[in-house]
Amino acid sequence: MPLGTDYAGQDCSVARALEVVGERWTLLIVRDLFYGIRRYNDLRKHIGLPPATLTDRLTSLIAHGVVARVAGEGARDEYELTPKGVSLWPVIYGLSQWGGANYVEDDKRMRYTHRSDGGLIRPDGICPGCGEIPEPTDIVIQKRSTADTDPISVALREPHRLLEPLRR
Amino acid sequence: MPLGTDYAGQDCSVARALEVVGERWTLLIVRDLFYGIRRYNDLRKHIGLPPATLTDRLTSLIAHGVVARVAGEGARDEYELTPKGVSLWPVIYGLSQWGGANYVEDDKRMRYTHRSDGGLIRPDGICPGCGEIPEPTDIVIQKRSTADTDPISVALREPHRLLEPLRR
DNA sequence: GTATGCGCTTCAATCATTGAACTTGCAAGC
DNA sequence: GCTTGCAAGTTCAATGATTGAAGCGCATAC
């Protein structure tokens, strides 16, 4: 049976969340949408998953109200996070901090800064300057690893705000 | 190829994290270990997954240093989170808040309070009384849903500290 | 010594995922 | 108006993981 219909705990919030975003690839898609990647082929190339799987995951995310398909510049549709999707930010950030602390060298980790005051956001999500937890739209990211050379990874080395469409 | 060996982004912290904890069931096992469930059959019954899968996931978590197998009371071994596993708490809490806010009724959500001052921990993880983000060992949980009637779910309705072994 | 429960392992059947190939629809170039 | 090219998928057979049922060895309880 597919994950997405059968995690046991009916009233467990963690299980309910994982029913929606717990399948393989799903959280990487959400991550990329935070990064401003919005087009089908950009997602596919950046994440490196088979098109059938990408279509399946996007369909599921749209059905659950996490992602919306919207008209983009030009005739192409794009995918973007709904407010419900944006509220997944603490989960993505938590995974990023844990994965970074344990598996990525310091100088290759993504840098997260608070747009209003330039503060380097701490692992617990708080901006040391203002003491607040910034909203995703107030967070500026910069990819510092140079391991990947595809156009999207290269574009992510420029600082830009979360959720702001990545233009190339 | 198995998830656990092949998420594309080599230097992406989120992808690296999901290589370790992104497989189906894995985060539910981690959640249960935070809840104090420590024995094989308790995990199996509470989560409702096939034994072969539970063995597989535990082996993988141990190999990655997230879980340790330790001697329990009596002759039985138990499973417990390592410090690296405990540092996954923000991820579990984030999923819990998102799943709770979107899919579980108010009065059925798990209650998280700060042990030192009794404050009801906010969705962002901060205790409103002291303004701090409590460590997992300082968090008291109480399951409020009565939907499940298995012994473990019943035991979780008593307030108890995270990571404290659940005795029946 | 017999039964029960725990902590697994084994196995065939099912189900999801994969990668390659193919299709469709639009848009610009010739 | 024909072709070329690309974006955005769909289709399909092969592979691989997951499932549920059954079984097994050990330990304690009766």
Tab-separated table of C-alpha atoms (C1' of nucleotides) in Angstrom:
chain	number	residue	atom	x	y	z
A	1	MET	CA	0.000	0.000	0.000
A	2	PRO	CA	1.238	3.431	-0.778
A	3	LEU	CA	2.597	5.661	1.857
A	4	GLY	CA	0.120	8.451	1.677
A	5	THR	CA	-2.840	6.405	2.732
A	6	ASP	CA	-1.782	4.151	5.529
A	7	TYR	CA	0.466	5.384	8.327
A	8	ALA	CA	-1.100	3.775	11.297
A	9	GLY	CA	-1.522	6.510	13.946
A	10	GLN	CA	-4.853	8.109	13.183
A	11	ASP	CA	-4.498	10.910	15.686
A	12	CYS	CA	-0.732	11.173	15.666
A	13	SER	CA	0.301	14.479	14.169
A	14	VAL	CA	3.686	13.199	13.056
A	15	ALA	CA	2.122	10.260	11.235
A	16	ARG	CA	-0.461	12.514	9.606
A	17	ALA	CA	2.236	14.869	8.405
A	18	LEU	CA	4.274	12.001	6.992
A	19	GLU	CA	1.247	10.700	5.120
A	20	VAL	CA	1.417	13.909	3.101
A	21	VAL	CA	5.129	14.681	2.869
A	22	GLY	CA	6.807	11.431	3.923
A	23	GLU	CA	7.213	9.725	0.589
A	24	ARG	CA	10.568	9.602	-1.046
A	25	TRP	CA	11.482	12.806	-2.969
A	26	THR	CA	8.553	14.816	-1.611
A	27	LEU	CA	10.516	16.936	0.847
A	28	LEU	CA	13.221	17.560	-1.732
A	29	ILE	CA	10.569	18.967	-4.045
A	30	VAL	CA	9.315	21.192	-1.239
A	31	ARG	CA	12.882	22.286	-0.521
A	32	ASP	CA	13.418	23.251	-4.157
A	33	LEU	CA	10.181	25.228	-4.218
A	34	PHE	CA	11.476	27.203	-1.220
A	35	TYR	CA	14.665	27.799	-3.198
A	36	GLY	CA	12.634	29.370	-5.997
A	37	ILE	CA	12.800	26.476	-8.436
A	38	ARG	CA	9.367	26.397	-10.018
A	39	ARG	CA	9.429	24.549	-13.323
A	40	TYR	CA	8.978	20.882	-14.017
A	41	ASN	CA	12.223	20.261	-15.824
A	42	ASP	CA	14.201	22.386	-13.410
A	43	LEU	CA	12.894	20.296	-10.535
A	44	ARG	CA	13.586	17.129	-12.423
A	45	LYS	CA	17.158	18.015	-13.308
A	46	HIS	CA	18.030	19.491	-9.941
A	47	ILE	CA	16.623	16.640	-7.905
A	48	GLY	CA	17.434	13.905	-10.404
A	49	LEU	CA	14.285	11.843	-10.122
A	50	PRO	CA	12.379	10.043	-12.899
A	51	PRO	CA	9.661	12.133	-14.554
A	52	ALA	CA	6.919	9.688	-13.663
A	53	THR	CA	7.805	9.996	-10.013
A	54	LEU	CA	7.960	13.788	-10.195
A	55	THR	CA	4.525	13.915	-11.797
A	56	ASP	CA	3.165	11.571	-9.168
A	57	ARG	CA	4.563	13.627	-6.274
A	58	LEU	CA	3.442	16.955	-7.691
A	59	THR	CA	-0.057	15.593	-8.259
A	60	SER	CA	-0.169	14.383	-4.676
A	61	LEU	CA	1.163	17.657	-3.259
A	62	ILE	CA	-1.418	19.619	-5.250
A	63	ALA	CA	-4.200	17.287	-4.101
A	64	HIS	CA	-3.143	17.896	-0.492
A	65	GLY	CA	-3.053	21.662	-0.930
A	66	VAL	CA	0.683	21.975	-0.329
A	67	VAL	CA	1.551	23.079	-3.871
A	68	ALA	CA	-0.378	25.057	-6.491
A	69	ARG	CA	0.079	25.047	-10.222
A	70	VAL	CA	0.062	28.615	-11.475
A	71	ALA	CA	0.650	30.502	-14.725
A	72	GLY	CA	4.282	31.502	-15.028
A	73	GLU	CA	6.035	34.037	-17.196
A	74	GLY	CA	5.548	33.048	-20.803
A	75	ALA	CA	3.095	30.288	-21.553
A	76	ARG	CA	4.559	27.839	-19.053
A	77	ASP	CA	2.857	26.838	-15.868
A	78	GLU	CA	4.883	26.826	-12.710
A	79	TYR	CA	4.568	25.157	-9.326
A	80	GLU	CA	4.586	27.146	-6.115
A	81	LEU	CA	4.042	26.487	-2.437
A	82	THR	CA	0.683	27.392	-0.936
A	83	PRO	CA	0.623	28.985	2.541
A	84	LYS	CA	0.198	25.466	3.903
A	85	GLY	CA	3.319	24.461	2.015
A	86	VAL	CA	5.233	27.496	3.257
A	87	SER	CA	4.380	26.505	6.812
A	88	LEU	CA	6.552	23.416	6.286
A	89	TRP	CA	9.627	25.632	6.530
A	90	PRO	CA	10.566	24.590	10.078
A	91	VAL	CA	10.671	20.963	8.937
A	92	ILE	CA	12.934	21.725	5.982
A	93	TYR	CA	15.140	23.956	8.097
A	94	GLY	CA	15.359	21.329	10.821
A	95	LEU	CA	16.453	18.676	8.353
A	96	SER	CA	18.917	21.093	6.824
A	97	GLN	CA	20.516	21.851	10.188
A	98	TRP	CA	20.709	18.226	11.218
A	99	GLY	CA	22.071	17.058	7.876
A	100	GLY	CA	24.500	19.960	7.748
A	101	ALA	CA	25.804	19.461	11.262
A	102	ASN	CA	26.377	15.759	10.740
A	103	TYR	CA	27.223	15.262	7.110
A	104	VAL	CA	28.392	18.472	5.419
A	105	GLU	CA	31.569	20.455	6.004
A	106	ASP	CA	31.159	23.876	7.556
A	107	ASP	CA	32.135	25.904	4.529
A	108	LYS	CA	29.900	23.954	2.172
A	109	ARG	CA	26.684	24.448	4.097
A	110	MET	CA	23.951	26.682	2.787
A	111	ARG	CA	24.046	30.106	4.467
A	112	TYR	CA	20.792	31.536	5.865
A	113	THR	CA	20.645	35.218	6.744
A	114	HIS	CA	17.873	37.510	7.954
A	115	ARG	CA	17.070	39.999	5.201
A	116	SER	CA	16.045	42.876	7.495
A	117	ASP	CA	19.221	42.976	9.562
A	118	GLY	CA	21.668	40.649	7.857
A	119	GLY	CA	21.973	38.393	10.915
A	120	LEU	CA	23.246	34.850	10.377
A	121	ILE	CA	20.360	32.636	11.435
A	122	ARG	CA	21.229	30.186	14.200
A	123	PRO	CA	20.597	26.431	14.051
A	124	ASP	CA	17.500	26.884	16.193
A	125	GLY	CA	16.080	29.305	13.622
A	126	ILE	CA	16.501	32.472	15.663
A	127	CYS	CA	18.207	35.548	14.218
A	128	PRO	CA	20.839	36.603	16.776
A	129	GLY	CA	20.447	40.268	15.873
A	130	CYS	CA	16.757	40.742	16.526
A	131	GLY	CA	15.991	37.605	18.545
A	132	GLU	CA	13.093	36.709	16.280
A	133	ILE	CA	12.466	33.655	14.100
A	134	PRO	CA	12.310	35.118	10.564
A	135	GLU	CA	9.550	34.207	8.130
A	136	PRO	CA	10.745	32.307	5.044
A	137	THR	CA	10.241	35.387	2.842
A	138	ASP	CA	12.660	37.284	5.072
A	139	ILE	CA	15.391	34.702	4.740
A	140	VAL	CA	18.201	35.072	2.216
A	141	ILE	CA	19.959	31.897	1.166
A	142	GLN	CA	23.294	31.339	-0.475
A	143	LYS	CA	24.628	28.009	-1.644
A	144	ARG	CA	28.331	27.765	-0.913
A	145	SER	CA	29.171	24.322	-2.218
A	146	THR	CA	30.623	24.340	-5.709
A	147	ALA	CA	30.304	20.594	-6.201
A	148	ASP	CA	27.360	20.815	-8.598
A	149	THR	CA	27.792	22.636	-11.866
A	150	ASP	CA	24.325	22.421	-13.371
A	151	PRO	CA	22.778	25.831	-14.151
A	152	ILE	CA	20.372	25.730	-11.250
A	153	SER	CA	23.014	24.936	-8.652
A	154	VAL	CA	25.144	27.706	-10.105
A	155	ALA	CA	22.244	30.172	-9.893
A	156	LEU	CA	21.739	29.240	-6.229
A	157	ARG	CA	25.229	30.530	-5.416
A	158	GLU	CA	23.877	34.048	-5.807
A	159	PRO	CA	22.186	35.185	-2.595
A	160	HIS	CA	18.435	35.368	-3.001
A	161	ARG	CA	15.297	35.282	-0.920
A	162	LEU	CA	13.421	32.092	-0.202
A	163	LEU	CA	10.362	31.606	-2.408
A	164	GLU	CA	11.532	34.227	-4.878
A	165	PRO	CA	11.372	32.679	-8.371
A	166	LEU	CA	14.815	31.803	-9.653
A	167	ARG	CA	15.355	33.465	-13.043
A	168	ARG	CA	18.165	32.447	-15.294
B	1	MET	CA	18.139	1.594	-5.592
B	2	PRO	CA	17.320	2.072	-1.960
B	3	LEU	CA	16.701	5.397	-0.466
B	4	GLY	CA	19.529	5.622	1.946
B	5	THR	CA	22.231	5.498	-0.650
B	6	ASP	CA	21.236	7.709	-3.506
B	7	TYR	CA	19.621	11.076	-2.927
B	8	ALA	CA	21.220	13.186	-5.573
B	9	GLY	CA	22.452	16.391	-3.851
B	10	GLN	CA	25.879	15.522	-2.547
B	11	ASP	CA	26.345	18.710	-0.587
B	12	CYS	CA	22.715	19.433	0.147
B	13	SER	CA	22.095	19.103	3.854
B	14	VAL	CA	18.430	18.287	3.416
B	15	ALA	CA	19.207	15.476	1.012
B	16	ARG	CA	21.922	14.118	3.311
B	17	ALA	CA	19.537	14.121	6.232
B	18	LEU	CA	16.876	12.329	4.225
B	19	GLU	CA	19.357	9.672	3.174
B	20	VAL	CA	19.487	8.697	6.832
B	21	VAL	CA	15.975	9.344	8.115
B	22	GLY	CA	13.906	9.719	4.939
B	23	GLU	CA	12.775	6.164	4.407
B	24	ARG	CA	9.266	5.162	5.219
B	25	TRP	CA	8.698	4.401	8.941
B	26	THR	CA	12.067	5.743	10.048
B	27	LEU	CA	10.850	9.010	11.557
B	28	LEU	CA	7.981	7.218	13.269
B	29	ILE	CA	10.520	4.969	14.967
B	30	VAL	CA	12.491	8.026	16.055
B	31	ARG	CA	9.283	9.632	17.323
B	32	ASP	CA	8.465	6.557	19.403
B	33	LEU	CA	11.962	6.500	20.874
B	34	PHE	CA	11.430	10.106	21.992
B	35	TYR	CA	8.166	8.973	23.553
B	36	GLY	CA	10.055	6.421	25.624
B	37	ILE	CA	9.079	3.322	23.676
B	38	ARG	CA	12.209	1.219	23.632
B	39	ARG	CA	11.406	-2.424	22.914
B	40	TYR	CA	11.111	-4.177	19.598
B	41	ASN	CA	7.592	-5.474	19.960
B	42	ASP	CA	6.353	-2.253	21.486
B	43	LEU	CA	7.639	-0.352	18.486
B	44	ARG	CA	6.171	-2.914	16.146
B	45	LYS	CA	2.729	-2.871	17.704
B	46	HIS	CA	2.564	0.877	18.206
B	47	ILE	CA	3.699	1.744	14.700
B	48	GLY	CA	2.096	-1.245	12.987
B	49	LEU	CA	4.857	-2.103	10.561
B	50	PRO	CA	6.045	-5.559	9.457
B	51	PRO	CA	8.840	-7.025	11.599
B	52	ALA	CA	11.236	-7.359	8.697
B	53	THR	CA	10.893	-3.668	7.975
B	54	LEU	CA	11.371	-2.725	11.621
B	55	THR	CA	14.542	-4.817	11.799
B	56	ASP	CA	15.791	-3.228	8.615
B	57	ARG	CA	15.165	0.315	9.844
B	58	LEU	CA	16.663	-0.273	13.274
B	59	THR	CA	19.763	-1.799	11.716
B	60	SER	CA	20.122	1.213	9.469
B	61	LEU	CA	19.579	3.708	12.286
B	62	ILE	CA	22.182	1.932	14.410
B	63	ALA	CA	24.625	1.885	11.499
B	64	HIS	CA	24.182	5.625	11.128
B	65	GLY	CA	24.692	6.290	14.822
B	66	VAL	CA	21.176	7.598	15.419
B	67	VAL	CA	20.061	4.722	17.640
B	68	ALA	CA	21.959	2.482	20.058
B	69	ARG	CA	21.038	-0.971	21.258
B	70	VAL	CA	21.501	-1.150	24.997
B	71	ALA	CA	20.827	-3.592	27.829
B	72	GLY	CA	17.428	-2.970	29.336
B	73	GLU	CA	15.871	-4.020	32.592
B	74	GLY	CA	15.669	-7.791	32.644
B	75	ALA	CA	17.488	-9.730	29.953
B	76	ARG	CA	15.966	-7.781	27.091
B	77	ASP	CA	17.888	-5.326	25.001
B	78	GLU	CA	16.322	-1.976	24.295
B	79	TYR	CA	16.779	0.684	21.654
B	80	GLU	CA	17.515	4.270	22.548
B	81	LEU	CA	18.410	7.464	20.740
B	82	THR	CA	22.044	8.552	20.710
B	83	PRO	CA	22.821	12.285	21.148
B	84	LYS	CA	22.801	12.504	17.358
B	85	GLY	CA	19.334	10.976	17.388
B	86	VAL	CA	18.159	13.331	20.115
B	87	SER	CA	19.271	16.266	17.987
B	88	LEU	CA	16.548	15.278	15.517
B	89	TRP	CA	13.963	16.656	17.922
B	90	PRO	CA	13.320	19.880	15.972
B	91	VAL	CA	12.436	17.802	12.913
B	92	ILE	CA	9.986	15.615	14.822
B	93	TYR	CA	8.485	18.621	16.567
B	94	GLY	CA	8.163	20.503	13.276
B	95	LEU	CA	6.326	17.610	11.672
B	96	SER	CA	4.139	17.274	14.734
B	97	GLN	CA	3.144	20.934	14.631
B	98	TRP	CA	2.451	20.921	10.909
B	99	GLY	CA	0.485	17.683	11.013
B	100	GLY	CA	-1.391	18.801	14.101
B	101	ALA	CA	-2.307	22.207	12.714
B	102	ASN	CA	-3.580	20.766	9.452
B	103	TYR	CA	-4.937	17.333	10.207
B	104	VAL	CA	-5.757	16.848	13.882
B	105	GLU	CA	-8.441	18.501	15.978
B	106	ASP	CA	-7.250	20.880	18.694
B	107	ASP	CA	-8.242	18.758	21.640
B	108	LYS	CA	-6.689	15.591	20.237
B	109	ARG	CA	-3.222	16.993	19.699
B	110	MET	CA	-0.332	15.916	21.873
B	111	ARG	CA	0.390	18.474	24.591
B	112	TYR	CA	3.984	19.636	25.102
B	113	THR	CA	4.875	21.472	28.300
B	114	HIS	CA	8.144	22.764	29.734
B	115	ARG	CA	9.006	20.746	32.838
B	116	SER	CA	10.789	23.532	34.710
B	117	ASP	CA	7.983	26.078	34.582
B	118	GLY	CA	4.963	24.225	33.219
B	119	GLY	CA	4.671	26.516	30.195
B	120	LEU	CA	2.753	25.242	27.177
B	121	ILE	CA	5.318	25.126	24.394
B	122	ARG	CA	4.397	27.189	21.348
B	123	PRO	CA	4.331	25.893	17.760
B	124	ASP	CA	7.734	27.498	17.148
B	125	GLY	CA	9.201	25.495	20.036
B	126	ILE	CA	9.605	28.387	22.464
B	127	CYS	CA	8.285	28.170	26.012
B	128	PRO	CA	6.227	31.354	26.576
B	129	GLY	CA	7.124	31.453	30.267
B	130	CYS	CA	10.897	31.563	30.026
B	131	GLY	CA	11.373	32.463	26.368
B	132	GLU	CA	13.740	29.555	25.833
B	133	ILE	CA	13.568	26.549	23.542
B	134	PRO	CA	13.503	23.595	25.975
B	135	GLU	CA	15.730	20.572	25.515
B	136	PRO	CA	13.836	17.330	24.809
B	137	THR	CA	14.575	16.024	28.314
B	138	ASP	CA	12.826	19.094	29.739
B	139	ILE	CA	9.678	18.523	27.753
B	140	VAL	CA	6.675	16.733	29.224
B	141	ILE	CA	4.258	15.157	26.776
B	142	GLN	CA	0.699	14.030	27.162
B	143	LYS	CA	-1.336	12.226	24.559
B	144	ARG	CA	-4.900	13.502	24.572
B	145	SER	CA	-6.491	11.450	21.837
B	146	THR	CA	-8.352	8.410	23.089
B	147	ALA	CA	-8.753	6.840	19.656
B	148	ASP	CA	-6.145	4.142	20.215
B	149	THR	CA	-6.685	1.619	22.985
B	150	ASP	CA	-3.518	-0.439	22.798
B	151	PRO	CA	-1.514	-0.498	26.057
B	152	ILE	CA	1.200	1.802	24.773
B	153	SER	CA	-1.188	4.484	23.576
B	154	VAL	CA	-2.986	4.253	26.901
B	155	ALA	CA	0.307	4.643	28.793
B	156	LEU	CA	1.106	7.746	26.744
B	157	ARG	CA	-1.964	9.478	28.152
B	158	GLU	CA	-0.096	9.888	31.410
B	159	PRO	CA	2.185	12.928	31.303
B	160	HIS	CA	5.811	11.934	31.113
B	161	ARG	CA	9.139	13.325	29.993
B	162	LEU	CA	10.517	12.782	26.542
B	163	LEU	CA	13.136	10.018	26.379
B	164	GLU	CA	12.107	8.644	29.744
B	165	PRO	CA	11.548	4.888	29.317
B	166	LEU	CA	7.873	4.015	29.313
B	167	ARG	CA	7.209	1.371	31.963
B	168	ARG	CA	4.006	-0.593	32.026
C	1	DG	C1'	8.041	-30.306	30.760
C	2	DT	C1'	4.786	-27.523	28.685
C	3	DA	C1'	2.968	-23.142	27.442
C	4	DT	C1'	3.486	-18.401	26.525
C	5	DG	C1'	5.689	-14.317	24.994
C	6	DC	C1'	9.578	-11.945	22.975
C	7	DG	C1'	12.586	-10.882	19.295
C	8	DC	C1'	13.439	-11.736	15.520
C	9	DT	C1'	14.099	-14.423	10.320
C	10	DT	C1'	12.292	-16.374	6.093
C	11	DC	C1'	9.527	-16.357	2.067
C	12	DA	C1'	6.262	-15.729	-1.787
C	13	DA	C1'	3.230	-12.226	-3.451
C	14	DT	C1'	2.353	-7.559	-4.082
C	15	DC	C1'	3.365	-2.912	-4.951
C	16	DA	C1'	6.195	1.103	-6.057
C	17	DT	C1'	10.176	2.891	-8.471
C	18	DT	C1'	13.265	3.199	-12.135
C	19	DG	C1'	15.249	4.574	-16.738
C	20	DA	C1'	14.499	4.561	-21.372
C	21	DA	C1'	11.750	5.574	-24.952
C	22	DC	C1'	7.990	7.874	-26.746
C	23	DT	C1'	4.237	11.600	-27.297
C	24	DT	C1'	2.223	16.019	-27.236
C	25	DG	C1'	1.922	21.024	-27.583
C	26	DC	C1'	3.718	25.346	-28.207
C	27	DA	C1'	7.111	28.852	-30.382
C	28	DA	C1'	10.523	30.502	-33.010
C	29	DG	C1'	13.258	30.184	-37.212
C	30	DC	C1'	13.479	29.557	-42.051
D	1	DG	C1'	3.486	26.740	-43.806
D	2	DC	C1'	7.059	23.638	-42.641
D	3	DT	C1'	10.483	22.254	-39.686
D	4	DT	C1'	13.199	22.209	-35.663
D	5	DG	C1'	13.599	22.330	-30.874
D	6	DC	C1'	12.358	22.191	-26.325
D	7	DA	C1'	9.248	21.758	-22.254
D	8	DA	C1'	6.303	18.776	-20.086
D	9	DG	C1'	4.828	15.166	-19.556
D	10	DT	C1'	3.072	9.561	-20.462
D	11	DT	C1'	3.956	4.695	-21.170
D	12	DC	C1'	6.131	0.436	-20.232
D	13	DA	C1'	8.935	-3.586	-18.881
D	14	DA	C1'	12.332	-4.597	-15.429
D	15	DT	C1'	13.931	-4.014	-11.002
D	16	DG	C1'	13.664	-3.565	-6.208
D	17	DA	C1'	11.367	-2.767	-1.833
D	18	DT	C1'	7.385	-3.810	1.200
D	19	DT	C1'	4.003	-6.672	2.961
D	20	DG	C1'	1.685	-10.284	5.835
D	21	DA	C1'	1.901	-14.766	7.266
D	22	DA	C1'	4.377	-18.233	9.144
D	23	DG	C1'	8.057	-20.163	11.683
D	24	DC	C1'	12.060	-20.439	14.940
D	25	DG	C1'	15.055	-20.198	19.099
D	26	DC	C1'	15.361	-18.658	23.623
D	27	DA	C1'	13.724	-17.431	28.261
D	28	DT	C1'	10.669	-17.196	31.864
D	29	DA	C1'	6.152	-18.801	34.067
D	30	DC	C1'	3.270	-22.323	35.416
